[in-house]
Amino acid sequence: VDGGSPAVAGAVLGREPRLRLPEAERRRLLALARHWYERGAEGGLRDRTGEPGPVRRARVRDDEYHSVSELTLGGLTVRDGHGAILTGLERAFRVLTPVDELVTRAVARRDPEHVDRSSALWTLDGRRSRETWSAVTAHRHGPDPERRLFVLDVLRLHLLFTSNWRNSYERETAELLVAWAAGGEDDSRVLAEVLRVLSEAEHRDLEAVGLRHAGHPDPRVRARVPVLLFDGEGPAPGAATRAALLALAGDEDHEV
């Protein structure tokens, strides 16, 4: 836990640590992880070393897909993945962390590849209750675009990994995304992601949403439109859709 590497912490704990560790030890590990997370890796490192000098930082991979910052001071090195460690311990020990707290952990680093974000993301994807879905999607109304992007990450996982028909929320997610795309999302980066996730869903208004945004001034948004207009299956598109596709094919931005 002290070292701040979720990969190492997970390997040491192994499978089902809740069944092997006494309650007092589980509480101790949770308290330790929370202390490090709230203190911050640099603060905890300075507490341990007593050194006032500059901290050396490096961005490193903690596992195959996710990154952390590695901090070194006074001969001691820690990684800043304590948020992910805390989330993983809570999940392993069957602690139901409030959704708002998980969302806050996910976006605190402002880094889509950080382990804190991915740990919160997979935890929320595994909690397929109506209450969790509603609490997550409520953050789409918040002023922070990072939180809105994280909502979309969760929804995309729900669409990609449907556990069963009762709790995949495919219909509700598609309806929400269509309304979101039509509701005047003012951040182009977020809007582009709304359209990307919507393309993973099934909805009668996909084509209409695509036509609405085919002329958007931001190329990131326009680049997400073609698959909404025509996915290569079904009947041939109508005249308006064909015209929009032709215009997008000749777009001045090569990413489109």
PDB file of C-alpha atoms in Angstrom:
ATOM      1  CA  VAL A   1       0.000   0.000   0.000  1.00  0.00           C
ATOM      2  CA  ASP A   2       2.738   2.469   0.965  1.00  0.00           C
ATOM      3  CA  GLY A   3       4.513   2.027  -2.361  1.00  0.00           C
ATOM      4  CA  GLY A   4       1.549   3.379  -4.318  1.00  0.00           C
ATOM      5  CA  SER A   5       1.534   0.729  -7.054  1.00  0.00           C
ATOM      6  CA  PRO A   6      -1.916  -0.845  -7.573  1.00  0.00           C
ATOM      7  CA  ALA A   7      -0.329  -3.625  -9.633  1.00  0.00           C
ATOM      8  CA  VAL A   8       1.982  -4.601  -6.767  1.00  0.00           C
ATOM      9  CA  ALA A   9      -0.744  -4.224  -4.130  1.00  0.00           C
ATOM     10  CA  GLY A  10      -3.104  -6.418  -6.134  1.00  0.00           C
ATOM     11  CA  ALA A  11      -0.463  -9.089  -6.688  1.00  0.00           C
ATOM     12  CA  VAL A  12       0.409  -9.210  -2.983  1.00  0.00           C
ATOM     13  CA  LEU A  13      -3.227  -9.353  -1.854  1.00  0.00           C
ATOM     14  CA  GLY A  14      -4.136 -12.076  -4.340  1.00  0.00           C
ATOM     15  CA  ARG A  15      -7.633 -13.438  -4.909  1.00  0.00           C
ATOM     16  CA  GLU A  16     -10.407 -12.900  -2.369  1.00  0.00           C
ATOM     17  CA  PRO A  17      -8.330 -11.265   0.400  1.00  0.00           C
ATOM     18  CA  ARG A  18     -11.588 -10.591   2.249  1.00  0.00           C
ATOM     19  CA  LEU A  19     -11.808 -14.308   3.037  1.00  0.00           C
ATOM     20  CA  ARG A  20      -8.215 -14.551   4.290  1.00  0.00           C
ATOM     21  CA  LEU A  21      -7.605 -11.334   6.194  1.00  0.00           C
ATOM     22  CA  PRO A  22      -9.153 -10.633   9.605  1.00  0.00           C
ATOM     23  CA  GLU A  23     -11.434  -7.621   9.897  1.00  0.00           C
ATOM     24  CA  ALA A  24      -8.890  -5.603  11.873  1.00  0.00           C
ATOM     25  CA  GLU A  25      -6.301  -6.040   9.112  1.00  0.00           C
ATOM     26  CA  ARG A  26      -8.811  -5.068   6.442  1.00  0.00           C
ATOM     27  CA  ARG A  27      -9.652  -1.898   8.357  1.00  0.00           C
ATOM     28  CA  ARG A  28      -5.949  -1.110   8.764  1.00  0.00           C
ATOM     29  CA  LEU A  29      -5.260  -1.472   5.048  1.00  0.00           C
ATOM     30  CA  LEU A  30      -8.236   0.694   4.126  1.00  0.00           C
ATOM     31  CA  ALA A  31      -7.179   3.402   6.595  1.00  0.00           C
ATOM     32  CA  LEU A  32      -3.597   3.319   5.326  1.00  0.00           C
ATOM     33  CA  ALA A  33      -4.652   3.609   1.686  1.00  0.00           C
ATOM     34  CA  ARG A  34      -7.039   6.452   2.485  1.00  0.00           C
ATOM     35  CA  HIS A  35      -4.357   8.271   4.478  1.00  0.00           C
ATOM     36  CA  TRP A  36      -1.908   8.108   1.576  1.00  0.00           C
ATOM     37  CA  TYR A  37      -4.556   9.134  -0.919  1.00  0.00           C
ATOM     38  CA  GLU A  38      -5.719  12.138   1.099  1.00  0.00           C
ATOM     39  CA  ARG A  39      -2.183  13.187   2.058  1.00  0.00           C
ATOM     40  CA  GLY A  40      -0.934  12.796  -1.502  1.00  0.00           C
ATOM     41  CA  ALA A  41       2.111  10.853  -2.652  1.00  0.00           C
ATOM     42  CA  GLU A  42       4.456  13.827  -2.302  1.00  0.00           C
ATOM     43  CA  GLY A  43       3.185  14.715   1.149  1.00  0.00           C
ATOM     44  CA  GLY A  44       3.487  11.129   2.313  1.00  0.00           C
ATOM     45  CA  LEU A  45       6.972  10.870   0.838  1.00  0.00           C
ATOM     46  CA  ARG A  46       8.107  13.999   2.672  1.00  0.00           C
ATOM     47  CA  ASP A  47       6.583  12.659   5.890  1.00  0.00           C
ATOM     48  CA  ARG A  48       8.600   9.457   5.518  1.00  0.00           C
ATOM     49  CA  THR A  49      11.916  11.036   4.543  1.00  0.00           C
ATOM     50  CA  GLY A  50      11.825  14.367   6.351  1.00  0.00           C
ATOM     51  CA  GLU A  51      13.573  15.815   3.300  1.00  0.00           C
ATOM     52  CA  PRO A  52      12.781  19.409   2.195  1.00  0.00           C
ATOM     53  CA  GLY A  53      14.432  19.177  -1.215  1.00  0.00           C
ATOM     54  CA  PRO A  54      12.903  18.825  -4.672  1.00  0.00           C
ATOM     55  CA  VAL A  55      11.043  15.644  -5.581  1.00  0.00           C
ATOM     56  CA  ARG A  56      12.096  13.843  -8.748  1.00  0.00           C
ATOM     57  CA  ARG A  57       9.082  12.772 -10.815  1.00  0.00           C
ATOM     58  CA  ALA A  58       8.738  10.372 -13.714  1.00  0.00           C
ATOM     59  CA  ARG A  59       5.707   9.069 -15.546  1.00  0.00           C
ATOM     60  CA  VAL A  60       5.782   5.270 -15.650  1.00  0.00           C
ATOM     61  CA  ARG A  61       3.522   2.372 -16.577  1.00  0.00           C
ATOM     62  CA  ASP A  62       2.070   0.577 -13.572  1.00  0.00           C
ATOM     63  CA  ASP A  63       0.742  -2.205 -15.765  1.00  0.00           C
ATOM     64  CA  GLU A  64       0.283  -2.828 -19.471  1.00  0.00           C
ATOM     65  CA  TYR A  65      -2.327  -0.117 -19.948  1.00  0.00           C
ATOM     66  CA  HIS A  66      -2.236   2.410 -17.108  1.00  0.00           C
ATOM     67  CA  SER A  67       0.156   5.087 -15.895  1.00  0.00           C
ATOM     68  CA  VAL A  68       1.242   6.625 -12.611  1.00  0.00           C
ATOM     69  CA  SER A  69       3.712   9.239 -11.489  1.00  0.00           C
ATOM     70  CA  GLU A  70       6.733   7.843  -9.672  1.00  0.00           C
ATOM     71  CA  LEU A  71       8.228  10.165  -7.053  1.00  0.00           C
ATOM     72  CA  THR A  72      11.690   9.884  -5.527  1.00  0.00           C
ATOM     73  CA  LEU A  73      13.085  11.818  -2.559  1.00  0.00           C
ATOM     74  CA  GLY A  74      15.844  11.022  -0.093  1.00  0.00           C
ATOM     75  CA  GLY A  75      16.428   7.558  -1.499  1.00  0.00           C
ATOM     76  CA  LEU A  76      12.766   6.542  -1.177  1.00  0.00           C
ATOM     77  CA  THR A  77      10.456   6.023  -4.165  1.00  0.00           C
ATOM     78  CA  VAL A  78       6.649   5.838  -4.221  1.00  0.00           C
ATOM     79  CA  ARG A  79       4.022   5.877  -6.934  1.00  0.00           C
ATOM     80  CA  ASP A  80       0.877   8.007  -6.830  1.00  0.00           C
ATOM     81  CA  GLY A  81      -1.659   5.213  -7.368  1.00  0.00           C
ATOM     82  CA  HIS A  82      -3.078   5.263  -3.853  1.00  0.00           C
ATOM     83  CA  GLY A  83      -6.525   6.245  -5.120  1.00  0.00           C
ATOM     84  CA  ALA A  84      -6.634   3.089  -7.228  1.00  0.00           C
ATOM     85  CA  ILE A  85      -5.326   1.024  -4.314  1.00  0.00           C
ATOM     86  CA  LEU A  86      -8.066   2.421  -2.074  1.00  0.00           C
ATOM     87  CA  THR A  87     -10.724   1.719  -4.705  1.00  0.00           C
ATOM     88  CA  GLY A  88      -9.390  -1.801  -5.234  1.00  0.00           C
ATOM     89  CA  LEU A  89      -9.350  -2.543  -1.507  1.00  0.00           C
ATOM     90  CA  GLU A  90     -12.896  -1.271  -1.113  1.00  0.00           C
ATOM     91  CA  ARG A  91     -14.018  -3.470  -3.980  1.00  0.00           C
ATOM     92  CA  ALA A  92     -12.164  -6.504  -2.614  1.00  0.00           C
ATOM     93  CA  PHE A  93     -13.533  -5.986   0.898  1.00  0.00           C
ATOM     94  CA  ARG A  94     -17.100  -5.367  -0.342  1.00  0.00           C
ATOM     95  CA  VAL A  95     -17.205  -1.725   0.731  1.00  0.00           C
ATOM     96  CA  LEU A  96     -19.815   0.133  -1.336  1.00  0.00           C
ATOM     97  CA  THR A  97     -18.049   3.421  -2.050  1.00  0.00           C
ATOM     98  CA  PRO A  98     -20.402   6.323  -2.880  1.00  0.00           C
ATOM     99  CA  VAL A  99     -20.607   7.023  -6.603  1.00  0.00           C
ATOM    100  CA  ASP A 100     -19.723  10.690  -6.174  1.00  0.00           C
ATOM    101  CA  GLU A 101     -16.520   9.762  -4.348  1.00  0.00           C
ATOM    102  CA  LEU A 102     -15.491   7.351  -7.109  1.00  0.00           C
ATOM    103  CA  VAL A 103     -16.148   9.990  -9.767  1.00  0.00           C
ATOM    104  CA  THR A 104     -14.058  12.500  -7.820  1.00  0.00           C
ATOM    105  CA  ARG A 105     -11.162  10.043  -7.594  1.00  0.00           C
ATOM    106  CA  ALA A 106     -11.430   9.275 -11.296  1.00  0.00           C
ATOM    107  CA  VAL A 107     -11.093  12.862 -12.477  1.00  0.00           C
ATOM    108  CA  ALA A 108      -8.773  14.274  -9.816  1.00  0.00           C
ATOM    109  CA  ARG A 109      -5.615  13.658 -11.877  1.00  0.00           C
ATOM    110  CA  ARG A 110      -7.030  15.007 -15.137  1.00  0.00           C
ATOM    111  CA  ASP A 111      -5.319  12.046 -16.799  1.00  0.00           C
ATOM    112  CA  PRO A 112      -7.358   9.521 -18.820  1.00  0.00           C
ATOM    113  CA  GLU A 113      -4.612   6.881 -18.488  1.00  0.00           C
ATOM    114  CA  HIS A 114      -4.073   7.182 -14.733  1.00  0.00           C
ATOM    115  CA  VAL A 115      -4.758   4.084 -12.642  1.00  0.00           C
ATOM    116  CA  ASP A 116      -7.027   6.036 -10.277  1.00  0.00           C
ATOM    117  CA  ARG A 117      -9.395   6.707 -13.169  1.00  0.00           C
ATOM    118  CA  SER A 118      -9.386   3.188 -14.567  1.00  0.00           C
ATOM    119  CA  SER A 119      -9.934   1.602 -11.155  1.00  0.00           C
ATOM    120  CA  ALA A 120     -12.973   3.798 -10.508  1.00  0.00           C
ATOM    121  CA  LEU A 121     -14.218   3.156 -14.044  1.00  0.00           C
ATOM    122  CA  TRP A 122     -14.152  -0.634 -13.784  1.00  0.00           C
ATOM    123  CA  THR A 123     -15.650  -0.531 -10.298  1.00  0.00           C
ATOM    124  CA  LEU A 124     -18.613   1.506 -11.522  1.00  0.00           C
ATOM    125  CA  ASP A 125     -19.038  -0.659 -14.603  1.00  0.00           C
ATOM    126  CA  GLY A 126     -19.379  -3.665 -12.314  1.00  0.00           C
ATOM    127  CA  ARG A 127     -22.105  -1.993 -10.260  1.00  0.00           C
ATOM    128  CA  ARG A 128     -25.073  -2.311 -12.592  1.00  0.00           C
ATOM    129  CA  SER A 129     -27.848  -1.192 -10.245  1.00  0.00           C
ATOM    130  CA  ARG A 130     -30.369   1.449 -11.271  1.00  0.00           C
ATOM    131  CA  GLU A 131     -29.205   3.634  -8.383  1.00  0.00           C
ATOM    132  CA  THR A 132     -25.600   3.549  -9.556  1.00  0.00           C
ATOM    133  CA  TRP A 133     -26.516   4.227 -13.194  1.00  0.00           C
ATOM    134  CA  SER A 134     -28.627   7.228 -12.154  1.00  0.00           C
ATOM    135  CA  ALA A 135     -25.951   8.585  -9.815  1.00  0.00           C
ATOM    136  CA  VAL A 136     -23.273   8.310 -12.505  1.00  0.00           C
ATOM    137  CA  THR A 137     -25.336   9.904 -15.261  1.00  0.00           C
ATOM    138  CA  ALA A 138     -26.348  12.786 -12.983  1.00  0.00           C
ATOM    139  CA  HIS A 139     -22.787  14.080 -13.422  1.00  0.00           C
ATOM    140  CA  ARG A 140     -23.484  14.832 -17.092  1.00  0.00           C
ATOM    141  CA  HIS A 141     -25.134  18.056 -15.890  1.00  0.00           C
ATOM    142  CA  GLY A 142     -22.050  19.223 -13.986  1.00  0.00           C
ATOM    143  CA  PRO A 143     -19.866  22.141 -15.102  1.00  0.00           C
ATOM    144  CA  ASP A 144     -16.643  20.091 -15.200  1.00  0.00           C
ATOM    145  CA  PRO A 145     -16.069  18.575 -18.664  1.00  0.00           C
ATOM    146  CA  GLU A 146     -13.766  15.934 -17.141  1.00  0.00           C
ATOM    147  CA  ARG A 147     -16.674  14.564 -15.135  1.00  0.00           C
ATOM    148  CA  ARG A 148     -18.880  14.526 -18.219  1.00  0.00           C
ATOM    149  CA  LEU A 149     -16.185  12.648 -20.130  1.00  0.00           C
ATOM    150  CA  PHE A 150     -15.942  10.134 -17.315  1.00  0.00           C
ATOM    151  CA  VAL A 151     -19.708   9.564 -17.439  1.00  0.00           C
ATOM    152  CA  LEU A 152     -19.290   8.732 -21.113  1.00  0.00           C
ATOM    153  CA  ASP A 153     -16.488   6.281 -20.297  1.00  0.00           C
ATOM    154  CA  VAL A 154     -18.798   4.427 -17.918  1.00  0.00           C
ATOM    155  CA  LEU A 155     -21.674   4.408 -20.408  1.00  0.00           C
ATOM    156  CA  ARG A 156     -19.420   3.090 -23.155  1.00  0.00           C
ATOM    157  CA  LEU A 157     -18.338   0.166 -20.987  1.00  0.00           C
ATOM    158  CA  HIS A 158     -21.984  -0.551 -20.204  1.00  0.00           C
ATOM    159  CA  LEU A 159     -22.688  -0.748 -23.933  1.00  0.00           C
ATOM    160  CA  LEU A 160     -19.612  -2.809 -24.768  1.00  0.00           C
ATOM    161  CA  PHE A 161     -19.903  -5.282 -21.902  1.00  0.00           C
ATOM    162  CA  THR A 162     -23.554  -6.136 -21.410  1.00  0.00           C
ATOM    163  CA  SER A 163     -23.767  -8.527 -18.473  1.00  0.00           C
ATOM    164  CA  ASN A 164     -27.387  -9.415 -19.129  1.00  0.00           C
ATOM    165  CA  TRP A 165     -30.484  -7.824 -20.631  1.00  0.00           C
ATOM    166  CA  ARG A 166     -31.880  -6.650 -17.299  1.00  0.00           C
ATOM    167  CA  ASN A 167     -29.055  -4.355 -16.268  1.00  0.00           C
ATOM    168  CA  SER A 168     -27.176  -3.276 -19.378  1.00  0.00           C
ATOM    169  CA  TYR A 169     -29.344  -0.117 -19.676  1.00  0.00           C
ATOM    170  CA  GLU A 170     -28.851  -0.099 -23.442  1.00  0.00           C
ATOM    171  CA  ARG A 171     -32.170   1.580 -24.184  1.00  0.00           C
ATOM    172  CA  GLU A 172     -31.836   4.133 -21.386  1.00  0.00           C
ATOM    173  CA  THR A 173     -28.255   4.909 -22.364  1.00  0.00           C
ATOM    174  CA  ALA A 174     -29.167   5.400 -26.025  1.00  0.00           C
ATOM    175  CA  GLU A 175     -32.041   7.732 -25.082  1.00  0.00           C
ATOM    176  CA  LEU A 176     -29.788   9.709 -22.757  1.00  0.00           C
ATOM    177  CA  LEU A 177     -27.070  10.086 -25.402  1.00  0.00           C
ATOM    178  CA  VAL A 178     -29.520  11.254 -28.064  1.00  0.00           C
ATOM    179  CA  ALA A 179     -30.911  13.837 -25.649  1.00  0.00           C
ATOM    180  CA  TRP A 180     -27.380  14.850 -24.659  1.00  0.00           C
ATOM    181  CA  ALA A 181     -26.350  15.357 -28.289  1.00  0.00           C
ATOM    182  CA  ALA A 182     -29.441  17.466 -28.897  1.00  0.00           C
ATOM    183  CA  GLY A 183     -29.150  19.411 -25.660  1.00  0.00           C
ATOM    184  CA  GLY A 184     -26.469  21.891 -26.611  1.00  0.00           C
ATOM    185  CA  GLU A 185     -23.277  20.359 -25.153  1.00  0.00           C
ATOM    186  CA  ASP A 186     -20.919  23.332 -25.336  1.00  0.00           C
ATOM    187  CA  ASP A 187     -17.601  21.483 -25.074  1.00  0.00           C
ATOM    188  CA  SER A 188     -16.600  20.112 -28.471  1.00  0.00           C
ATOM    189  CA  ARG A 189     -14.356  17.458 -26.963  1.00  0.00           C
ATOM    190  CA  VAL A 190     -17.253  16.163 -24.868  1.00  0.00           C
ATOM    191  CA  LEU A 191     -19.714  16.374 -27.759  1.00  0.00           C
ATOM    192  CA  ALA A 192     -17.370  14.358 -29.973  1.00  0.00           C
ATOM    193  CA  GLU A 193     -17.242  11.694 -27.279  1.00  0.00           C
ATOM    194  CA  VAL A 194     -21.043  11.725 -26.933  1.00  0.00           C
ATOM    195  CA  LEU A 195     -21.299  10.939 -30.643  1.00  0.00           C
ATOM    196  CA  ARG A 196     -18.604   8.269 -30.400  1.00  0.00           C
ATOM    197  CA  VAL A 197     -20.391   6.444 -27.589  1.00  0.00           C
ATOM    198  CA  LEU A 198     -23.745   6.913 -29.312  1.00  0.00           C
ATOM    199  CA  SER A 199     -22.347   5.110 -32.354  1.00  0.00           C
ATOM    200  CA  GLU A 200     -22.016   2.017 -30.132  1.00  0.00           C
ATOM    201  CA  ALA A 201     -25.755   2.111 -29.386  1.00  0.00           C
ATOM    202  CA  GLU A 202     -28.895   1.373 -31.345  1.00  0.00           C
ATOM    203  CA  HIS A 203     -31.464   4.147 -31.710  1.00  0.00           C
ATOM    204  CA  ARG A 204     -33.907   5.264 -34.368  1.00  0.00           C
ATOM    205  CA  ASP A 205     -32.520   8.832 -34.294  1.00  0.00           C
ATOM    206  CA  LEU A 206     -28.845   8.092 -34.982  1.00  0.00           C
ATOM    207  CA  GLU A 207     -29.102   9.440 -38.520  1.00  0.00           C
ATOM    208  CA  ALA A 208     -30.929  12.579 -37.387  1.00  0.00           C
ATOM    209  CA  VAL A 209     -28.262  13.234 -34.758  1.00  0.00           C
ATOM    210  CA  GLY A 210     -25.556  12.794 -37.383  1.00  0.00           C
ATOM    211  CA  LEU A 211     -27.227  15.221 -39.781  1.00  0.00           C
ATOM    212  CA  ARG A 212     -27.583  17.790 -37.006  1.00  0.00           C
ATOM    213  CA  HIS A 213     -23.831  17.784 -36.355  1.00  0.00           C
ATOM    214  CA  ALA A 214     -22.477  17.175 -39.874  1.00  0.00           C
ATOM    215  CA  GLY A 215     -21.588  20.847 -40.239  1.00  0.00           C
ATOM    216  CA  HIS A 216     -20.199  21.370 -36.737  1.00  0.00           C
ATOM    217  CA  PRO A 217     -17.251  23.816 -36.693  1.00  0.00           C
ATOM    218  CA  ASP A 218     -15.012  21.428 -34.737  1.00  0.00           C
ATOM    219  CA  PRO A 219     -13.470  18.636 -36.842  1.00  0.00           C
ATOM    220  CA  ARG A 220     -13.413  16.306 -33.833  1.00  0.00           C
ATOM    221  CA  VAL A 221     -17.201  16.388 -33.848  1.00  0.00           C
ATOM    222  CA  ARG A 222     -17.526  16.074 -37.623  1.00  0.00           C
ATOM    223  CA  ALA A 223     -15.220  13.041 -37.561  1.00  0.00           C
ATOM    224  CA  ARG A 224     -17.768  11.171 -35.424  1.00  0.00           C
ATOM    225  CA  VAL A 225     -20.685  11.824 -37.775  1.00  0.00           C
ATOM    226  CA  PRO A 226     -20.230   9.400 -40.729  1.00  0.00           C
ATOM    227  CA  VAL A 227     -20.839   6.213 -38.741  1.00  0.00           C
ATOM    228  CA  LEU A 228     -24.037   7.740 -37.357  1.00  0.00           C
ATOM    229  CA  LEU A 229     -25.248   8.505 -40.858  1.00  0.00           C
ATOM    230  CA  PHE A 230     -24.512   5.111 -42.374  1.00  0.00           C
ATOM    231  CA  ASP A 231     -22.828   2.057 -40.884  1.00  0.00           C
ATOM    232  CA  GLY A 232     -22.673   0.077 -44.110  1.00  0.00           C
ATOM    233  CA  GLU A 233     -25.718  -2.020 -43.316  1.00  0.00           C
ATOM    234  CA  GLY A 234     -29.418  -1.616 -43.973  1.00  0.00           C
ATOM    235  CA  PRO A 235     -31.083   0.316 -46.795  1.00  0.00           C
ATOM    236  CA  ALA A 236     -29.244   2.935 -48.822  1.00  0.00           C
ATOM    237  CA  PRO A 237     -29.237   6.369 -47.158  1.00  0.00           C
ATOM    238  CA  GLY A 238     -31.538   9.138 -48.357  1.00  0.00           C
ATOM    239  CA  ALA A 239     -30.561  12.188 -50.367  1.00  0.00           C
ATOM    240  CA  ALA A 240     -29.800  14.435 -47.377  1.00  0.00           C
ATOM    241  CA  THR A 241     -27.604  11.798 -45.793  1.00  0.00           C
ATOM    242  CA  ARG A 242     -25.758  11.091 -49.038  1.00  0.00           C
ATOM    243  CA  ALA A 243     -25.084  14.805 -49.471  1.00  0.00           C
ATOM    244  CA  ALA A 244     -23.767  15.058 -45.906  1.00  0.00           C
ATOM    245  CA  LEU A 245     -21.511  12.030 -46.404  1.00  0.00           C
ATOM    246  CA  LEU A 246     -20.118  13.464 -49.631  1.00  0.00           C
ATOM    247  CA  ALA A 247     -19.400  16.773 -47.908  1.00  0.00           C
ATOM    248  CA  LEU A 248     -17.645  14.983 -45.047  1.00  0.00           C
ATOM    249  CA  ALA A 249     -15.627  12.890 -47.499  1.00  0.00           C
ATOM    250  CA  GLY A 250     -14.246  16.136 -48.923  1.00  0.00           C
ATOM    251  CA  ASP A 251     -13.728  17.783 -45.541  1.00  0.00           C
ATOM    252  CA  GLU A 252     -10.742  20.132 -45.363  1.00  0.00           C
ATOM    253  CA  ASP A 253      -9.558  18.405 -42.184  1.00  0.00           C
ATOM    254  CA  HIS A 254      -7.936  15.076 -43.056  1.00  0.00           C
ATOM    255  CA  GLU A 255      -8.942  13.560 -39.687  1.00  0.00           C
ATOM    256  CA  VAL A 256     -12.599  13.772 -40.765  1.00  0.00           C
TER     257      VAL A 256
END
